[in-house]
Amino acid sequence: MVTLQFIPYNDIEALSSAKRIQKLLNVVKDNKIVLLQGRLKKEEEKDLIEITMEEIDEKFKGIELSVIYPNKNYKTFAEKFKKGVYEFLLGDRTGMTIIGPATVVKEIKKDPNKIELFTKEGKTKRRKKR
Amino acid sequence: MIGFFKSFLNKFVLDLFKRKKHIKLGLYGPPNGGKTTLANRVCQDWLGEDMGSVSNVAHETREIQIKEQINIKSNGKELSFNLVDTPGIATRIDYEEFLKFGMKEKQAKARAKEATKGVIDSVKWLDNMDAVVVVLDSTKDPYSQVNITIIGNLAARNIPVLIAANKVDLKKSKIKKIEEAFPQYDVVGVSAKYGNNVDNFYGALFKIAGK
């Protein structure tokens, strides 16, 4: 059985980067697939890879990670400014981050319009369309 | 105001970078993309020697390797750099995968351990690079989060990026898919193994080095 755990952005908003990553990894190490509202910062995504590597052992084999993000082009200065202010005040809540344990999730395939998650148990295929 | 400081800083840093005699050129990407094969191609072409060993088994390169003072020439211009070949960046490493290649359990576990350390080193070295070639296997899906995270972090650091779409000699190669995935970057199709299109690759290196 595959367990999905939704984590709203509010749950990680007040946490430091290190605590955010640890919180997400703790859920994943509990063999659950995390569906996080929004996305981590680029630096945090990099740190997530680094910390995942530090924690790999015979039981924990790593993670599968994917981010669904609307590909909006903010052309005018006003649009960019508005987006910047919104993200500064509220964090990047756009899109969704999926993090699964490597022992459960075989692969997450993504193209601009859809995401496919292949699990190891029974090779179930789930689809999520943007 | 922040934008002004950012552009001032970028210009200042870029000017400093241009004045550097030897830039650090990193080869980054997921495992088995052909980073070391490309490094060997560059080293063979300009130094007459290999840089590292290559293998079909993932995570063959598990330590950062550096070749110093490579001078390349293209269209009458000259470029000097130190080439840094990095271990492939991955989010999962399972020693059992290595068993499929006939390794013994002890050997597979040791390789997995070294590979995790290699990934950590690669990530840490991102900050040391002056320019980076992201080497992607053009027969594979370019939309993996590892690729996006590497390129996103390089962009956040204002490090110039060139994407080498490797393995163009293979039928399944799809450079267009890589170009669509990363439209803001130059993509050069190459076959590091057979040397296809390496002249264009060398030409593109001058561009990211700001020459």
mmCIF file of C-alpha atoms in Angstrom:
data_model
loop_
_atom_site.group_PDB
_atom_site.id
_atom_site.type_symbol
_atom_site.label_atom_id
_atom_site.label_comp_id
_atom_site.label_asym_id
_atom_site.label_seq_id
_atom_site.Cartn_x
_atom_site.Cartn_y
_atom_site.Cartn_z
ATOM 1 C CA MET A 1 0.000 0.000 0.000
ATOM 2 C CA VAL A 2 1.233 3.490 -0.824
ATOM 3 C CA THR A 3 0.607 6.327 1.625
ATOM 4 C CA LEU A 4 0.493 9.912 0.421
ATOM 5 C CA GLN A 5 0.898 12.718 2.937
ATOM 6 C CA PHE A 6 -0.114 16.219 1.987
ATOM 7 C CA ILE A 7 1.907 18.964 3.670
ATOM 8 C CA PRO A 8 0.472 22.456 3.313
ATOM 9 C CA TYR A 9 2.987 25.262 2.888
ATOM 10 C CA ASN A 10 1.827 26.710 6.232
ATOM 11 C CA ASP A 11 3.359 23.681 7.978
ATOM 12 C CA ILE A 12 6.874 24.522 6.838
ATOM 13 C CA GLU A 13 6.568 28.269 6.441
ATOM 14 C CA ALA A 14 8.005 29.213 9.823
ATOM 15 C CA LEU A 15 10.755 26.586 9.799
ATOM 16 C CA SER A 16 14.399 27.199 8.933
ATOM 17 C CA SER A 17 15.692 25.571 5.737
ATOM 18 C CA ALA A 18 17.410 22.786 7.680
ATOM 19 C CA LYS A 19 14.267 22.000 9.675
ATOM 20 C CA ARG A 20 12.088 22.069 6.557
ATOM 21 C CA ILE A 21 14.295 19.508 4.875
ATOM 22 C CA GLN A 22 14.461 17.343 7.965
ATOM 23 C CA LYS A 23 10.675 17.433 8.371
ATOM 24 C CA LEU A 24 10.152 16.332 4.760
ATOM 25 C CA LEU A 25 12.819 13.648 4.977
ATOM 26 C CA ASN A 26 11.350 12.266 8.202
ATOM 27 C CA VAL A 27 8.014 11.707 6.452
ATOM 28 C CA VAL A 28 9.742 10.101 3.459
ATOM 29 C CA LYS A 29 11.816 7.853 5.722
ATOM 30 C CA ASP A 30 8.522 6.701 7.187
ATOM 31 C CA ASN A 31 7.831 5.249 3.711
ATOM 32 C CA LYS A 32 5.281 7.887 2.777
ATOM 33 C CA ILE A 33 5.115 9.988 -0.367
ATOM 34 C CA VAL A 34 5.117 13.697 0.422
ATOM 35 C CA LEU A 35 2.892 16.057 -1.539
ATOM 36 C CA LEU A 36 4.128 19.487 -0.530
ATOM 37 C CA GLN A 37 2.157 22.564 -1.459
ATOM 38 C CA GLY A 38 4.494 24.905 -3.322
ATOM 39 C CA ARG A 39 8.194 24.355 -3.738
ATOM 40 C CA LEU A 40 11.425 24.603 -1.828
ATOM 41 C CA LYS A 41 13.993 27.260 -2.657
ATOM 42 C CA LYS A 42 16.629 26.223 -5.192
ATOM 43 C CA GLU A 43 19.232 26.197 -2.431
ATOM 44 C CA GLU A 44 16.958 23.993 -0.296
ATOM 45 C CA GLU A 45 16.476 21.531 -3.169
ATOM 46 C CA LYS A 46 20.264 21.277 -3.422
ATOM 47 C CA ASP A 47 20.519 20.807 0.351
ATOM 48 C CA LEU A 48 17.803 18.147 0.206
ATOM 49 C CA ILE A 49 19.958 16.130 -2.211
ATOM 50 C CA GLU A 50 23.019 16.614 -0.006
ATOM 51 C CA ILE A 51 21.276 15.607 3.236
ATOM 52 C CA THR A 52 19.590 12.668 1.507
ATOM 53 C CA MET A 53 23.021 11.395 0.492
ATOM 54 C CA GLU A 54 24.293 11.771 4.054
ATOM 55 C CA GLU A 55 21.409 9.681 5.374
ATOM 56 C CA ILE A 56 21.554 6.841 2.861
ATOM 57 C CA ASP A 57 22.115 3.449 4.434
ATOM 58 C CA GLU A 58 21.010 -0.120 3.825
ATOM 59 C CA LYS A 59 17.381 0.719 4.658
ATOM 60 C CA PHE A 60 17.051 4.213 3.248
ATOM 61 C CA LYS A 61 18.066 4.218 -0.420
ATOM 62 C CA GLY A 62 17.340 7.851 -1.201
ATOM 63 C CA ILE A 63 14.433 9.742 -2.715
ATOM 64 C CA GLU A 64 12.620 10.460 -5.931
ATOM 65 C CA LEU A 65 11.852 14.132 -6.326
ATOM 66 C CA SER A 66 9.754 16.141 -8.730
ATOM 67 C CA VAL A 67 8.314 19.631 -8.813
ATOM 68 C CA ILE A 68 5.259 20.613 -10.809
ATOM 69 C CA TYR A 69 5.442 24.296 -11.485
ATOM 70 C CA PRO A 70 3.273 26.398 -13.768
ATOM 71 C CA ASN A 71 5.448 27.720 -16.558
ATOM 72 C CA LYS A 72 4.237 31.294 -16.516
ATOM 73 C CA ASN A 73 6.186 33.976 -18.299
ATOM 74 C CA TYR A 74 6.229 37.154 -16.318
ATOM 75 C CA LYS A 75 7.106 39.626 -19.029
ATOM 76 C CA THR A 76 6.407 43.072 -17.647
ATOM 77 C CA PHE A 77 8.213 44.649 -14.728
ATOM 78 C CA ALA A 78 4.896 45.007 -12.878
ATOM 79 C CA GLU A 79 4.175 41.266 -13.181
ATOM 80 C CA LYS A 80 7.654 40.326 -11.990
ATOM 81 C CA PHE A 81 7.460 42.804 -9.116
ATOM 82 C CA LYS A 82 4.040 41.518 -8.043
ATOM 83 C CA LYS A 83 5.267 37.919 -8.110
ATOM 84 C CA GLY A 84 8.433 38.881 -6.192
ATOM 85 C CA VAL A 85 6.486 40.667 -3.456
ATOM 86 C CA TYR A 86 3.977 37.808 -3.211
ATOM 87 C CA GLU A 87 6.762 35.212 -2.852
ATOM 88 C CA PHE A 88 8.655 37.373 -0.372
ATOM 89 C CA LEU A 89 5.613 37.758 1.855
ATOM 90 C CA LEU A 90 3.977 34.357 1.494
ATOM 91 C CA GLY A 91 6.684 32.022 0.149
ATOM 92 C CA ASP A 92 6.508 30.116 -3.111
ATOM 93 C CA ARG A 93 3.174 28.314 -2.773
ATOM 94 C CA THR A 94 2.712 27.858 -6.499
ATOM 95 C CA GLY A 95 2.875 24.318 -7.821
ATOM 96 C CA MET A 96 3.551 21.148 -5.899
ATOM 97 C CA THR A 97 6.595 19.159 -4.801
ATOM 98 C CA ILE A 98 6.485 15.385 -4.741
ATOM 99 C CA ILE A 99 9.082 13.511 -2.695
ATOM 100 C CA GLY A 100 8.953 9.756 -2.362
ATOM 101 C CA PRO A 101 11.232 7.142 -0.840
ATOM 102 C CA ALA A 102 13.344 5.353 -3.460
ATOM 103 C CA THR A 103 12.249 2.009 -2.017
ATOM 104 C CA VAL A 104 8.613 2.806 -2.903
ATOM 105 C CA VAL A 105 8.837 5.147 -5.884
ATOM 106 C CA LYS A 106 10.618 3.692 -8.858
ATOM 107 C CA GLU A 107 10.492 6.753 -11.040
ATOM 108 C CA ILE A 108 8.737 10.065 -11.474
ATOM 109 C CA LYS A 109 8.458 11.054 -15.125
ATOM 110 C CA LYS A 110 7.591 14.574 -16.002
ATOM 111 C CA ASP A 111 6.959 16.515 -19.125
ATOM 112 C CA PRO A 112 5.517 20.006 -19.245
ATOM 113 C CA ASN A 113 1.891 18.821 -19.112
ATOM 114 C CA LYS A 114 1.768 15.737 -16.954
ATOM 115 C CA ILE A 115 3.555 13.842 -14.238
ATOM 116 C CA GLU A 116 3.703 10.067 -13.895
ATOM 117 C CA LEU A 117 4.665 8.328 -10.701
ATOM 118 C CA PHE A 118 5.731 4.708 -10.940
ATOM 119 C CA THR A 119 5.730 2.779 -7.695
ATOM 120 C CA LYS A 120 7.703 -0.363 -7.095
ATOM 121 C CA GLU A 121 4.810 -2.327 -5.596
ATOM 122 C CA GLY A 122 2.803 -3.680 -8.491
ATOM 123 C CA LYS A 123 4.139 -0.896 -10.702
ATOM 124 C CA THR A 124 0.991 1.177 -10.183
ATOM 125 C CA LYS A 125 0.819 4.236 -12.367
ATOM 126 C CA ARG A 126 -0.723 7.429 -11.093
ATOM 127 C CA ARG A 127 -1.249 10.454 -13.205
ATOM 128 C CA LYS A 128 -1.678 14.009 -12.256
ATOM 129 C CA LYS A 129 -2.494 16.565 -14.894
ATOM 130 C CA ARG A 130 -1.749 20.206 -14.466
ATOM 131 C CA MET B 1 17.305 49.130 -5.846
ATOM 132 C CA ILE B 2 18.050 45.469 -5.180
ATOM 133 C CA GLY B 3 18.130 44.919 -8.957
ATOM 134 C CA PHE B 4 20.670 47.718 -9.344
ATOM 135 C CA PHE B 5 22.996 46.194 -6.728
ATOM 136 C CA LYS B 6 22.527 42.752 -8.232
ATOM 137 C CA SER B 7 23.449 43.913 -11.733
ATOM 138 C CA PHE B 8 26.379 45.930 -10.350
ATOM 139 C CA LEU B 9 27.626 42.883 -8.474
ATOM 140 C CA ASN B 10 27.130 40.646 -11.507
ATOM 141 C CA LYS B 11 29.108 43.021 -13.685
ATOM 142 C CA PHE B 12 31.856 43.304 -11.097
ATOM 143 C CA VAL B 13 32.077 39.551 -10.617
ATOM 144 C CA LEU B 14 31.901 38.955 -14.376
ATOM 145 C CA ASP B 15 34.733 41.412 -14.967
ATOM 146 C CA LEU B 16 36.825 39.691 -12.341
ATOM 147 C CA PHE B 17 36.020 36.360 -13.938
ATOM 148 C CA LYS B 18 37.071 37.626 -17.368
ATOM 149 C CA ARG B 19 40.388 38.754 -15.954
ATOM 150 C CA LYS B 20 41.105 35.321 -14.475
ATOM 151 C CA LYS B 21 43.843 33.526 -16.292
ATOM 152 C CA HIS B 22 42.588 29.995 -15.741
ATOM 153 C CA ILE B 23 38.923 29.519 -15.192
ATOM 154 C CA LYS B 24 37.504 26.485 -13.416
ATOM 155 C CA LEU B 25 35.274 24.689 -15.869
ATOM 156 C CA GLY B 26 33.080 22.064 -14.239
ATOM 157 C CA LEU B 27 31.408 19.081 -15.843
ATOM 158 C CA TYR B 28 28.141 18.406 -14.045
ATOM 159 C CA GLY B 29 25.160 16.161 -14.590
ATOM 160 C CA PRO B 30 23.407 12.965 -13.619
ATOM 161 C CA PRO B 31 25.304 9.645 -13.515
ATOM 162 C CA ASN B 32 26.089 7.936 -16.845
ATOM 163 C CA GLY B 33 25.552 11.087 -18.903
ATOM 164 C CA GLY B 34 29.122 10.860 -20.212
ATOM 165 C CA LYS B 35 30.929 13.523 -18.168
ATOM 166 C CA THR B 36 34.158 11.562 -17.903
ATOM 167 C CA THR B 37 33.948 10.456 -21.542
ATOM 168 C CA LEU B 38 33.677 14.131 -22.515
ATOM 169 C CA ALA B 39 36.511 15.023 -20.121
ATOM 170 C CA ASN B 40 38.630 12.296 -21.723
ATOM 171 C CA ARG B 41 37.774 13.630 -25.197
ATOM 172 C CA VAL B 42 38.882 17.153 -24.200
ATOM 173 C CA CYS B 43 42.053 15.877 -22.505
ATOM 174 C CA GLN B 44 42.926 13.577 -25.408
ATOM 175 C CA ASP B 45 42.378 16.369 -27.947
ATOM 176 C CA TRP B 46 44.464 18.987 -26.118
ATOM 177 C CA LEU B 47 46.778 17.108 -23.751
ATOM 178 C CA GLY B 48 47.040 13.691 -25.376
ATOM 179 C CA GLU B 49 46.017 11.822 -22.231
ATOM 180 C CA ASP B 50 42.885 10.537 -20.475
ATOM 181 C CA MET B 51 41.345 12.052 -17.371
ATOM 182 C CA GLY B 52 39.537 9.122 -15.776
ATOM 183 C CA SER B 53 38.085 5.677 -16.264
ATOM 184 C CA VAL B 54 34.633 5.167 -17.772
ATOM 185 C CA SER B 55 32.142 2.368 -17.262
ATOM 186 C CA ASN B 56 28.552 1.345 -18.009
ATOM 187 C CA VAL B 57 28.021 0.935 -14.277
ATOM 188 C CA ALA B 58 26.721 4.161 -12.758
ATOM 189 C CA HIS B 59 28.891 6.156 -10.343
ATOM 190 C CA GLU B 60 32.205 5.145 -11.903
ATOM 191 C CA THR B 61 33.514 8.637 -11.027
ATOM 192 C CA ARG B 62 33.210 8.957 -7.269
ATOM 193 C CA GLU B 63 35.785 11.649 -6.602
ATOM 194 C CA ILE B 64 36.296 15.123 -8.002
ATOM 195 C CA GLN B 65 39.031 14.998 -10.662
ATOM 196 C CA ILE B 66 40.903 18.024 -11.902
ATOM 197 C CA LYS B 67 43.075 18.491 -14.964
ATOM 198 C CA GLU B 68 44.955 21.735 -14.842
ATOM 199 C CA GLN B 69 45.950 24.126 -17.585
ATOM 200 C CA ILE B 70 44.114 22.921 -20.629
ATOM 201 C CA ASN B 71 44.580 25.338 -23.530
ATOM 202 C CA ILE B 72 42.162 25.073 -26.387
ATOM 203 C CA LYS B 73 42.173 27.012 -29.640
ATOM 204 C CA SER B 74 39.240 27.784 -31.877
ATOM 205 C CA ASN B 75 38.885 30.365 -34.681
ATOM 206 C CA GLY B 76 42.176 32.038 -33.743
ATOM 207 C CA LYS B 77 41.180 32.455 -30.089
ATOM 208 C CA GLU B 78 42.727 30.703 -27.117
ATOM 209 C CA LEU B 79 41.124 29.596 -23.872
ATOM 210 C CA SER B 80 42.870 28.248 -20.765
ATOM 211 C CA PHE B 81 40.995 26.420 -18.068
ATOM 212 C CA ASN B 82 41.212 23.852 -15.321
ATOM 213 C CA LEU B 83 38.774 21.058 -16.066
ATOM 214 C CA VAL B 84 36.847 19.661 -13.105
ATOM 215 C CA ASP B 85 35.104 16.331 -13.649
ATOM 216 C CA THR B 86 32.510 15.716 -10.941
ATOM 217 C CA PRO B 87 30.686 12.580 -9.749
ATOM 218 C CA GLY B 88 27.161 12.293 -11.138
ATOM 219 C CA ILE B 89 24.465 13.880 -9.012
ATOM 220 C CA ALA B 90 21.633 11.569 -7.991
ATOM 221 C CA THR B 91 18.887 11.489 -5.378
ATOM 222 C CA ARG B 92 19.014 7.715 -4.893
ATOM 223 C CA ILE B 93 21.834 5.211 -4.558
ATOM 224 C CA ASP B 94 21.047 1.557 -4.007
ATOM 225 C CA TYR B 95 23.928 -0.867 -3.619
ATOM 226 C CA GLU B 96 21.686 -3.648 -4.935
ATOM 227 C CA GLU B 97 21.761 -1.988 -8.367
ATOM 228 C CA PHE B 98 25.507 -2.666 -8.518
ATOM 229 C CA LEU B 99 24.944 -6.354 -7.733
ATOM 230 C CA LYS B 100 23.227 -6.655 -11.137
ATOM 231 C CA PHE B 101 26.597 -5.929 -12.738
ATOM 232 C CA GLY B 102 28.183 -8.901 -11.014
ATOM 233 C CA MET B 103 29.710 -7.094 -8.054
ATOM 234 C CA LYS B 104 30.001 -8.796 -4.708
ATOM 235 C CA GLU B 105 27.874 -7.402 -1.882
ATOM 236 C CA LYS B 106 30.816 -5.927 0.000
ATOM 237 C CA GLN B 107 32.163 -4.270 -3.132
ATOM 238 C CA ALA B 108 28.684 -2.951 -4.068
ATOM 239 C CA LYS B 109 28.151 -1.475 -0.596
ATOM 240 C CA ALA B 110 31.553 0.198 -0.678
ATOM 241 C CA ARG B 111 30.812 1.656 -4.129
ATOM 242 C CA ALA B 112 27.443 2.964 -2.900
ATOM 243 C CA LYS B 113 29.089 4.584 0.116
ATOM 244 C CA GLU B 114 31.738 6.246 -2.051
ATOM 245 C CA ALA B 115 29.057 7.329 -4.524
ATOM 246 C CA THR B 116 27.027 9.121 -1.823
ATOM 247 C CA LYS B 117 30.159 10.972 -0.751
ATOM 248 C CA GLY B 118 30.855 11.824 -4.391
ATOM 249 C CA VAL B 119 27.415 13.386 -4.812
ATOM 250 C CA ILE B 120 27.932 15.492 -1.671
ATOM 251 C CA ASP B 121 31.314 16.684 -3.001
ATOM 252 C CA SER B 122 29.814 17.573 -6.384
ATOM 253 C CA VAL B 123 27.094 19.644 -4.744
ATOM 254 C CA LYS B 124 29.608 21.394 -2.457
ATOM 255 C CA TRP B 125 31.885 22.229 -5.411
ATOM 256 C CA LEU B 126 29.141 24.104 -7.248
ATOM 257 C CA ASP B 127 30.261 27.316 -5.569
ATOM 258 C CA ASN B 128 33.847 26.916 -6.825
ATOM 259 C CA MET B 129 33.022 26.893 -10.522
ATOM 260 C CA ASP B 130 33.488 29.778 -12.942
ATOM 261 C CA ALA B 131 31.567 28.097 -15.748
ATOM 262 C CA VAL B 132 29.810 24.751 -16.060
ATOM 263 C CA VAL B 133 29.015 22.301 -18.822
ATOM 264 C CA VAL B 134 25.973 20.267 -17.856
ATOM 265 C CA VAL B 135 26.348 16.922 -19.604
ATOM 266 C CA LEU B 136 23.031 15.228 -20.333
ATOM 267 C CA ASP B 137 22.338 11.925 -22.030
ATOM 268 C CA SER B 138 20.277 13.028 -25.053
ATOM 269 C CA THR B 139 18.511 9.652 -25.186
ATOM 270 C CA LYS B 140 17.006 10.221 -21.736
ATOM 271 C CA ASP B 141 14.212 12.379 -20.333
ATOM 272 C CA PRO B 142 15.695 15.834 -19.650
ATOM 273 C CA TYR B 143 12.919 16.885 -17.246
ATOM 274 C CA SER B 144 14.412 15.103 -14.238
ATOM 275 C CA GLN B 145 14.439 17.183 -11.076
ATOM 276 C CA VAL B 146 18.185 16.581 -10.643
ATOM 277 C CA ASN B 147 18.852 18.373 -13.951
ATOM 278 C CA ILE B 148 16.496 21.191 -13.021
ATOM 279 C CA THR B 149 18.017 21.554 -9.539
ATOM 280 C CA ILE B 150 21.604 21.627 -10.860
ATOM 281 C CA ILE B 151 20.814 24.200 -13.540
ATOM 282 C CA GLY B 152 18.620 26.245 -11.169
ATOM 283 C CA ASN B 153 21.407 26.451 -8.604
ATOM 284 C CA LEU B 154 23.968 27.453 -11.233
ATOM 285 C CA ALA B 155 21.609 30.155 -12.482
ATOM 286 C CA ALA B 156 21.081 31.420 -8.928
ATOM 287 C CA ARG B 157 24.870 31.793 -8.615
ATOM 288 C CA ASN B 158 25.156 33.515 -12.016
ATOM 289 C CA ILE B 159 27.499 30.780 -13.231
ATOM 290 C CA PRO B 160 27.474 30.549 -17.053
ATOM 291 C CA VAL B 161 26.057 27.237 -18.283
ATOM 292 C CA LEU B 162 26.424 25.287 -21.499
ATOM 293 C CA ILE B 163 24.396 22.124 -21.981
ATOM 294 C CA ALA B 164 26.154 19.287 -23.805
ATOM 295 C CA ALA B 165 23.541 16.918 -25.219
ATOM 296 C CA ASN B 166 25.723 13.832 -25.303
ATOM 297 C CA LYS B 167 25.352 10.509 -27.141
ATOM 298 C CA VAL B 168 24.045 12.037 -30.387
ATOM 299 C CA ASP B 169 25.465 9.012 -32.181
ATOM 300 C CA LEU B 170 22.622 6.919 -30.762
ATOM 301 C CA LYS B 171 19.329 6.551 -32.655
ATOM 302 C CA LYS B 172 17.219 7.453 -29.614
ATOM 303 C CA SER B 173 19.015 10.799 -29.197
ATOM 304 C CA LYS B 174 16.625 13.776 -29.026
ATOM 305 C CA ILE B 175 18.450 17.088 -28.727
ATOM 306 C CA LYS B 176 15.248 18.997 -29.423
ATOM 307 C CA LYS B 177 13.706 17.706 -26.191
ATOM 308 C CA ILE B 178 16.652 19.114 -24.221
ATOM 309 C CA GLU B 179 16.371 22.432 -26.072
ATOM 310 C CA GLU B 180 12.666 22.565 -25.214
ATOM 311 C CA ALA B 181 13.324 21.746 -21.568
ATOM 312 C CA PHE B 182 16.009 24.438 -21.154
ATOM 313 C CA PRO B 183 15.236 27.106 -23.771
ATOM 314 C CA GLN B 184 17.286 29.795 -22.031
ATOM 315 C CA TYR B 185 20.596 27.894 -22.469
ATOM 316 C CA ASP B 186 22.815 27.004 -25.389
ATOM 317 C CA VAL B 187 22.615 23.303 -26.169
ATOM 318 C CA VAL B 188 25.355 21.609 -28.186
ATOM 319 C CA GLY B 189 24.855 18.065 -29.403
ATOM 320 C CA VAL B 190 27.994 15.932 -29.135
ATOM 321 C CA SER B 191 29.164 12.387 -29.102
ATOM 322 C CA ALA B 192 31.965 12.393 -26.552
ATOM 323 C CA LYS B 193 32.682 8.771 -27.405
ATOM 324 C CA TYR B 194 33.162 9.242 -31.145
ATOM 325 C CA GLY B 195 34.021 12.934 -31.261
ATOM 326 C CA ASN B 196 30.995 14.036 -33.315
ATOM 327 C CA ASN B 197 30.515 17.823 -33.289
ATOM 328 C CA VAL B 198 33.258 18.475 -30.707
ATOM 329 C CA ASP B 199 34.504 21.471 -32.698
ATOM 330 C CA ASN B 200 31.175 23.219 -32.139
ATOM 331 C CA PHE B 201 31.409 22.228 -28.479
ATOM 332 C CA TYR B 202 34.835 23.871 -28.186
ATOM 333 C CA GLY B 203 33.480 26.964 -29.927
ATOM 334 C CA ALA B 204 30.616 27.150 -27.433
ATOM 335 C CA LEU B 205 33.074 26.940 -24.503
ATOM 336 C CA PHE B 206 34.502 30.323 -25.528
ATOM 337 C CA LYS B 207 31.048 31.822 -25.258
ATOM 338 C CA ILE B 208 30.422 30.673 -21.671
ATOM 339 C CA ALA B 209 33.957 31.682 -20.729
ATOM 340 C CA GLY B 210 33.137 35.200 -21.897
ATOM 341 C CA LYS B 211 35.808 35.271 -24.635
#
